Short mmCIF file of C-alpha atoms and ligand atoms in Angstrom, two decimals:
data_model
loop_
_atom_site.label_atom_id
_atom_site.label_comp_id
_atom_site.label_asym_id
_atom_site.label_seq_id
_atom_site.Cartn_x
_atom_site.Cartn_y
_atom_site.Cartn_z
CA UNK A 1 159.49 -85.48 -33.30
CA UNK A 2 158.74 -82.03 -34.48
CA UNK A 3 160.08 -79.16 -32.59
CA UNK A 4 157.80 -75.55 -32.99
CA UNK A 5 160.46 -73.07 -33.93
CA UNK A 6 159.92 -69.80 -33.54
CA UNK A 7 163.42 -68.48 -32.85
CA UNK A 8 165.04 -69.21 -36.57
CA UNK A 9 163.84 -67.74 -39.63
CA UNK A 10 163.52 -69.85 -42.75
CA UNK A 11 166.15 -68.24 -44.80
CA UNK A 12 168.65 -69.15 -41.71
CA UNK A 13 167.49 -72.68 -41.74
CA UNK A 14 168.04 -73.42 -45.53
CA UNK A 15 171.87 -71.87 -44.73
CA UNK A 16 171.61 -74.25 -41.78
CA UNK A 17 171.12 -76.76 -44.18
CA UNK A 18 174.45 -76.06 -46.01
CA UNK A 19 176.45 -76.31 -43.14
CA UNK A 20 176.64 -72.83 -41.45
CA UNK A 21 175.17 -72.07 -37.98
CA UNK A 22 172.88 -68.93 -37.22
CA UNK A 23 173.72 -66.18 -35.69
CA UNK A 24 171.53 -64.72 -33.28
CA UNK A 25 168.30 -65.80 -32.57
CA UNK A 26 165.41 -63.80 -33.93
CA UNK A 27 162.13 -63.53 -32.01
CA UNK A 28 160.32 -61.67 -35.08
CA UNK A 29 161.29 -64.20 -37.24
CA UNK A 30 158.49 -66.12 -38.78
CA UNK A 31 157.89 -70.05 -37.15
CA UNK A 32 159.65 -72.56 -39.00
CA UNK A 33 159.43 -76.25 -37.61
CA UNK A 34 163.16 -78.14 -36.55
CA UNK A 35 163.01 -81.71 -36.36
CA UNK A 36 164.73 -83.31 -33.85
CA UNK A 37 167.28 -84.57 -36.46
CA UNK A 38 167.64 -81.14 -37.45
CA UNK A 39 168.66 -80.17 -34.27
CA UNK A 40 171.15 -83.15 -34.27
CA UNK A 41 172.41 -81.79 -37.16
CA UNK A 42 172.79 -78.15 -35.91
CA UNK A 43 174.83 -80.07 -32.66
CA UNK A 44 176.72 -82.06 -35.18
CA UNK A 45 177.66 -79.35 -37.96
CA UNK A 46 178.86 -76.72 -34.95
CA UNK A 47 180.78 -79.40 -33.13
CA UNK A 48 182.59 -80.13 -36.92
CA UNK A 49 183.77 -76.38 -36.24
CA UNK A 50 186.08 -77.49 -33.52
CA UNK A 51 187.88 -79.89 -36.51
CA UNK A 52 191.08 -78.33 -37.65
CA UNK A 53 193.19 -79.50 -40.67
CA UNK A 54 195.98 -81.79 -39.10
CA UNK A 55 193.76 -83.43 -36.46
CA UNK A 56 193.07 -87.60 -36.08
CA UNK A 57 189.45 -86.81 -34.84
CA UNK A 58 187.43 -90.36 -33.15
CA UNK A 59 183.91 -90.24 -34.02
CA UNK A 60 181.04 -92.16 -32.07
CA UNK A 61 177.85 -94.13 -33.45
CA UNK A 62 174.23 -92.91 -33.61
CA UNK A 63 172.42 -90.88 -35.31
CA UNK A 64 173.96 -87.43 -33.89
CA UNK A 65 177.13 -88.24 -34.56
CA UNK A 66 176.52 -89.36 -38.22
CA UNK A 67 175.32 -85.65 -39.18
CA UNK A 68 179.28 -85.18 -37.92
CA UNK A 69 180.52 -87.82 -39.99
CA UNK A 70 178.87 -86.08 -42.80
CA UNK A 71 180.03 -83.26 -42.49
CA UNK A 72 183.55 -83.93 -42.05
CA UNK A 73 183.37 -86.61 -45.39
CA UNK A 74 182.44 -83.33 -47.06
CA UNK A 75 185.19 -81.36 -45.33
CA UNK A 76 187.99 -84.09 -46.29
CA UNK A 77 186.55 -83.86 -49.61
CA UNK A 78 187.43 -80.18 -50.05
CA UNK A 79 190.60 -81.10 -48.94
CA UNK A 80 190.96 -81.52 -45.43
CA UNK A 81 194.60 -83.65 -44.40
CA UNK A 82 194.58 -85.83 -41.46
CA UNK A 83 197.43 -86.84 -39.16
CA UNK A 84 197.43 -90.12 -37.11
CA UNK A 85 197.29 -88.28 -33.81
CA UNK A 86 194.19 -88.48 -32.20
CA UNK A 87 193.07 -85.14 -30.43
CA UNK A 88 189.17 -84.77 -30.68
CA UNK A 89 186.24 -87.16 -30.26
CA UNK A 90 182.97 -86.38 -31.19
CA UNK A 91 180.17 -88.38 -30.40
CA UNK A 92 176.45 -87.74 -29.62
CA UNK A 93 174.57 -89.15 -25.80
CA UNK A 94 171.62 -90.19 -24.66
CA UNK A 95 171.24 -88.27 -21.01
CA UNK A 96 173.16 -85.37 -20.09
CA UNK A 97 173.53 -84.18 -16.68
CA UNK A 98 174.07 -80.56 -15.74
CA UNK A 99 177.78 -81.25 -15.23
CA UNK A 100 178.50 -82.47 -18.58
CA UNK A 101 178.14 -86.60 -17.20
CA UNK A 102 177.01 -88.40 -19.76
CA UNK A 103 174.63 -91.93 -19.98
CA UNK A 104 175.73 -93.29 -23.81
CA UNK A 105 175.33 -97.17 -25.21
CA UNK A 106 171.55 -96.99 -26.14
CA UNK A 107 173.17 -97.71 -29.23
CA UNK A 108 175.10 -100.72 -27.61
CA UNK A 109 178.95 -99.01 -28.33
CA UNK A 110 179.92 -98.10 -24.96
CA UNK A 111 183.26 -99.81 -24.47
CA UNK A 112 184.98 -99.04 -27.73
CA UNK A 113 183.35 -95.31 -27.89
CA UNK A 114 184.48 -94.57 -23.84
CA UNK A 115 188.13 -96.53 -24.67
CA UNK A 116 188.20 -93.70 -27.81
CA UNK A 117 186.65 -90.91 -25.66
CA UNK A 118 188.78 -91.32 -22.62
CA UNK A 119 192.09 -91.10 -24.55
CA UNK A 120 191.50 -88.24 -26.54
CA UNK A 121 192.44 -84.38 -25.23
CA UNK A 122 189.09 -82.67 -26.07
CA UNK A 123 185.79 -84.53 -26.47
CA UNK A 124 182.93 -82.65 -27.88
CA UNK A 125 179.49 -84.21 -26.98
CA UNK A 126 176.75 -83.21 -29.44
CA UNK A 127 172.79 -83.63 -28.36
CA UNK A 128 169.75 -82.18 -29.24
CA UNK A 129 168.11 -80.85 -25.90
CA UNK A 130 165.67 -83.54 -25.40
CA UNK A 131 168.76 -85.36 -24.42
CA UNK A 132 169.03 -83.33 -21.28
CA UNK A 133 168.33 -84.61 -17.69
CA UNK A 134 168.49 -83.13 -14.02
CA UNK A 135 170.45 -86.37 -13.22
CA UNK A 136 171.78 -89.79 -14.84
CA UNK A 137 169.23 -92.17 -15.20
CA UNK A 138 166.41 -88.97 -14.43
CA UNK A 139 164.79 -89.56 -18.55
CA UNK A 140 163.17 -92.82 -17.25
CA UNK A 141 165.28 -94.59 -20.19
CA UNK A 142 167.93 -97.28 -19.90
CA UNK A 143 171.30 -96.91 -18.24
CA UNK A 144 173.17 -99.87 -20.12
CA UNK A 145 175.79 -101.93 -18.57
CA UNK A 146 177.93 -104.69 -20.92
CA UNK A 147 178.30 -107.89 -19.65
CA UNK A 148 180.16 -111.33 -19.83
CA UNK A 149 177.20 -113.20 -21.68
CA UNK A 150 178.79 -116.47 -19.57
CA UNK A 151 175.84 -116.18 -15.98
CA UNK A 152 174.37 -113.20 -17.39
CA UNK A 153 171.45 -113.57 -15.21
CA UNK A 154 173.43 -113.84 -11.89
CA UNK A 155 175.28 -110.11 -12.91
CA UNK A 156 171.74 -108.64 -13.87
CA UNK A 157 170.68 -109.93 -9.95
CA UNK A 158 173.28 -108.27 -8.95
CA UNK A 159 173.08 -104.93 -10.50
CA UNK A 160 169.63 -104.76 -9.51
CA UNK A 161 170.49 -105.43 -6.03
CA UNK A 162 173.13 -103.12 -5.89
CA UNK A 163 170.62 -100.28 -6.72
CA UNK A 164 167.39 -101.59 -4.97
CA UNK A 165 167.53 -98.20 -3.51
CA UNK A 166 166.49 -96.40 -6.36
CA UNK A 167 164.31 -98.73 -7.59
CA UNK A 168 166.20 -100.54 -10.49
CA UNK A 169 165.09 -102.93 -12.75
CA UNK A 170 167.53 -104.82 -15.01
CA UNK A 171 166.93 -106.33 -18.06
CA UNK A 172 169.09 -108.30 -20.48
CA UNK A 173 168.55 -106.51 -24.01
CA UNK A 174 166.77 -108.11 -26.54
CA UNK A 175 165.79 -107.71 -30.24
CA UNK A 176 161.68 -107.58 -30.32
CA UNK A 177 161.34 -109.29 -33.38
CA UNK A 178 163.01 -112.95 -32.23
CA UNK A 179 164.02 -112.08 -28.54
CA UNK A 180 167.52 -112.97 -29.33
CA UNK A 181 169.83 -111.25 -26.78
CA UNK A 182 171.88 -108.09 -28.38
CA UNK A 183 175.04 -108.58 -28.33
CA UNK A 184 177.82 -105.82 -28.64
CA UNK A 185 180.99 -105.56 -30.81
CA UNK A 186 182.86 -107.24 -28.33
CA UNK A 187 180.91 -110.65 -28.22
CA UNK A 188 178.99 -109.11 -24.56
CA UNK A 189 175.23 -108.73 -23.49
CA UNK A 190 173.98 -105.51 -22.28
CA UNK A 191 172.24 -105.10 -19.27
CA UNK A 192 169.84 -101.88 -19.38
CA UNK A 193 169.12 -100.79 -16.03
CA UNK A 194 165.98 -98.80 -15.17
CA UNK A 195 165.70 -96.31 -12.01
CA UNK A 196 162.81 -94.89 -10.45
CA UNK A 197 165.29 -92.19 -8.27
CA UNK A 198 167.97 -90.59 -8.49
CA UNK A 199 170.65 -92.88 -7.47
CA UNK A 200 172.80 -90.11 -5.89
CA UNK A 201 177.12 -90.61 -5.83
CA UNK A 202 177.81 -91.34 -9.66
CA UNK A 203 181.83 -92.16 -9.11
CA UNK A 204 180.52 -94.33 -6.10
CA UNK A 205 177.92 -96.29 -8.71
CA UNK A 206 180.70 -96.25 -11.05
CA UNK A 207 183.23 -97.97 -9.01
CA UNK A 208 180.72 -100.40 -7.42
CA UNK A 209 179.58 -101.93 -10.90
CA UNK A 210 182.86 -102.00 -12.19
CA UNK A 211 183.79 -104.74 -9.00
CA UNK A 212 181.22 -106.94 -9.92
CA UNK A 213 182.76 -110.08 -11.41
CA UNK A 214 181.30 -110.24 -14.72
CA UNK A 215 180.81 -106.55 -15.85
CA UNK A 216 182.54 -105.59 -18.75
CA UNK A 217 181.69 -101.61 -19.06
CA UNK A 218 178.75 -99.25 -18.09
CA UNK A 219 177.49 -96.41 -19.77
CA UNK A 220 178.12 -93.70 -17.56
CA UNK A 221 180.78 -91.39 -18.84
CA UNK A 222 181.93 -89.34 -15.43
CA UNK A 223 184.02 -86.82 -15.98
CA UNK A 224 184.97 -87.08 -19.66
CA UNK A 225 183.15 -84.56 -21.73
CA UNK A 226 185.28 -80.89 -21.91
CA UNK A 227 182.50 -79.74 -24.47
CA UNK A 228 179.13 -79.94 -24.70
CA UNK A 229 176.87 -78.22 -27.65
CA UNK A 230 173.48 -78.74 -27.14
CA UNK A 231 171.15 -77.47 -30.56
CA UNK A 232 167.22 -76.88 -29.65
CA UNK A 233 164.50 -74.26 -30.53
CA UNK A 234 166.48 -71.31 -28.63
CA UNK A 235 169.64 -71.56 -30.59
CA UNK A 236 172.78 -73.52 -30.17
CA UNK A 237 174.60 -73.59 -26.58
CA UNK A 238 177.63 -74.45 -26.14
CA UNK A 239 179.67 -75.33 -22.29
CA UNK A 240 183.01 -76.07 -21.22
CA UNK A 241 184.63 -78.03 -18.70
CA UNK A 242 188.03 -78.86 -17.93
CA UNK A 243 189.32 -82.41 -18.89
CA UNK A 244 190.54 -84.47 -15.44
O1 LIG B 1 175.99 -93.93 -27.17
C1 LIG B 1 175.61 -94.09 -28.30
C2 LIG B 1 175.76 -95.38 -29.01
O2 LIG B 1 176.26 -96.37 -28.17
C3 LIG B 1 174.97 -92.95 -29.05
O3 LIG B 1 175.88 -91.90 -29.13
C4 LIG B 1 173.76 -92.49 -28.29
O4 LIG B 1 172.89 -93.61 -28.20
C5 LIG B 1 173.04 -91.31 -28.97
O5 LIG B 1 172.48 -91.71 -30.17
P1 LIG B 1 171.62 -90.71 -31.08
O6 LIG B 1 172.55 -89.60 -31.47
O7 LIG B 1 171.19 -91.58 -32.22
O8 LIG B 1 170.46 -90.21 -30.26
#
């Protein structure tokens, strides 16, 4: 997808290109056209700023974070040490909710990427603003939950069940070419559930998956994210929160 640009001149995109973020936005520049990967990579190259020399950094899948991973090969290149203390995360997400909640796993990591995310002191979430929602579950997409592939069908039942009330629909996830089920880097299925409302208390959601018998992980990340930097045709913005 091609985003109209009209807020970056060309000469700041090429130095966007080398690694270096814009300074302020200029309306009287003329239009230049971001990608959306570009605006990945503006996410992922101003998160990279938060990396200091010294720090054990875990880094997500997809193709946000990879601009990251990039960037920091190139940084470790020029001679950037590392320690084995891990202090930052950075990974990309595929909703974001106006508290900094995040839906991730489209990708299918969710277990190993929240186990990494949860234990680290500052986790910087990078998106492009298409990723942006009013609520979790709000871009129509899937919410994925990772399950025991042993009665798969009974724990998709009962995640629908549990949100009938905002219209769920679960589905096991499948590759199109062979409908093989997907399965994750921990042997599981994933569940992608579907809502046609908003479905209201996320810690209550949260907890009542997690009871089911069965359920492995979901792919709502409550509470986690102290940074978000969000790249799209206005500039770069950046928000805070406070890690519980
Ligand atoms: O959660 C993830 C993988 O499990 C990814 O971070 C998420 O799907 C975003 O991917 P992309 O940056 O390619 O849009």
């Amino acid at each position: 997808m091609a985003i109209p640009c009209a807020h970056f001149m060309a000469s700041e995109k090429a130095v966007l290109e080398n690694g270096i973020l814009m300074g302020s936005p200029t309306s009287m520049a003329s239009p230049v056209i971001l990608s959306q990967d570009e605006l990945k990579k503006i996410a992922a190259y101003k998160a990279v700023e938060y990396v200091e020399s010294g720090m054990v950094i875990g880094l997500g899948t997809g193709s946000t974070a990879k601009h990251a991973v990039d960037r920091i090969g190139e940084l470790l290149r020029q001679d950037l040490d590392t320690y084995p203390v891990v202090d930052l995360a950075i990974d990309g997400a595929d909703e974001v909710d106006p508290f900094l909640n995040l839906v991730k796993g489209r990708g299918g990591s969710l277990l190993r990427e929240k186990m990494i995310e949860s234990a680290c002191k500052k986790f910087i979430v990078i998106v492009d603003e298409s990723k942006m929602v009013k609520y979790l579950g709000g871009s129509g997409l899937a919410m994925p939950v990772e399950v025991i592939p042993f009665c798969w069908k009974f724990s998709a039942e009962r995640l629908r069940k549990l949100f009938e009330y905002a219209g769920c629909v679960a589905k096991l996830r499948t590759f199109p070419e062979n409908g093989e089920p997907f399965v994750t880097d921990n042997g599981n299925y994933i569940v992608d559930l579907y809502f046609k409302k908003d479905i209201g208390d996320l810690n209550a959601a949260s907890d009542a998956i997690l009871r089911l018998p069965g359920i492995v992980e979901h792919g709502m990340f409550l509470d986690m994210a102290t940074t978000l930097i969000v790249a799209g045709e206005l500039g770069v913005t950046i928000k805070n929160k406070q890690k519980n």
